[in-house]
């Protein structure tokens, strides 16, 4: 009898150990797969069981949470959602998250370890932590002015602080109200279908997630390459460029939209935006050196370099080209593509004496009690050019505004430098060109630091072709944004 009891006890112990092992396997080893299973609503219910942290523009929060008293209890809400959509993105119960809502999701949802003094205890108890808040670098006035000046046209505006890399404005139009996507009901489904099928692509963040041919705005990079590589030693010396200019190894003749480009100096060619001069300079610099200079400005960057923390699309300068293709790339055509963020970086690097700062969108993050748990420090991304080259480019960009194609960007009492761009695209350039303007401004004298750098691109599909130009469409928008920054 005692022997049978012992066997029964041993067998029961084995069964208990097997049950504990099975439970441990499910709760520890396989927990992640169960959490990620689309059929598991517990994860979603837990995720939306408390209000999310908020995103701040200055001292005002532009997000909130609404108690629906449903299974997915708290629904995201937005203030002036279409104005700040390129910054916040959306947090949707049915369609996931984008923008800062995605990049800072751990903090906003309470999952970030910085929000708990004892993170391991929260892992064991699976208890919810109070969420944190995100404080952005966006200037409320600049954001509103940039958005209003685009006036519903397709395009984007990015404003940076050159000496730090702080993003002061990030605008993309047409925009959308993220609150339309917050819930998971029929109205949300209908809104998602409408937005995703809209030919104007309101969900696309054109400021950081769309690349365009930069056109003549890229001539800033080409001028830097020519000066850095010794192709041009004196910006006032004739460049011996014919007009029209025959592309090397090709029968294609390149012409100019303005006169006075034959044998023009680099300074005059920059002010008049002479395609022939910059195409010739690009060929003389060579594809390898042009690509190296473009990379120094931020083109062809890796994924880790392009987080704000929202991910930005890389800008591209082709690394394998023949001489004719290099010439076209040097005037911002062929396969050269850039985001408005990238072109704002180009202007900022010139304004900052050649030093390129890494752009950032989050100033600091705080916990549920308002205590700071993370701060973004300005970071040098690299040297785009020597300080002397930057000084020469500053002079040439000021000439563009004072006597060249960018006169409509001038601000009384301020020093303004800029570069226009009209980028052709479409089959045989049949589409309406993109209008570019990149610029910087400072309220002090020549020796002072620039206060703001701006890039504007306007697609303007409804405009007459003759009305679309960087100086005509984009420069006035940049002027208003810069003026607000200086004020």
Short mmCIF file of C-alpha atoms in Angstrom, two decimals, residues 18 50 89 168 200 231 251 259 282 329 346 434 483:
data_model
loop_
_atom_site.label_atom_id
_atom_site.label_comp_id
_atom_site.label_asym_id
_atom_site.label_seq_id
_atom_site.Cartn_x
_atom_site.Cartn_y
_atom_site.Cartn_z
CA UNK A 18 4.68 19.02 -16.78
CA UNK A 50 -5.70 54.24 -20.66
CA UNK A 89 0.99 61.53 -37.70
CA UNK A 168 10.92 74.89 -36.58
CA UNK A 200 -3.69 64.27 -54.09
CA UNK A 231 37.63 73.70 -60.49
CA UNK A 251 24.57 65.68 -79.37
CA UNK A 259 20.39 85.62 -71.12
CA UNK A 282 29.57 69.27 -63.02
CA UNK A 329 22.60 65.78 -62.27
CA UNK A 346 21.67 72.31 -47.79
CA UNK A 434 8.12 71.89 -59.48
CA UNK A 483 10.16 87.02 -41.59
#
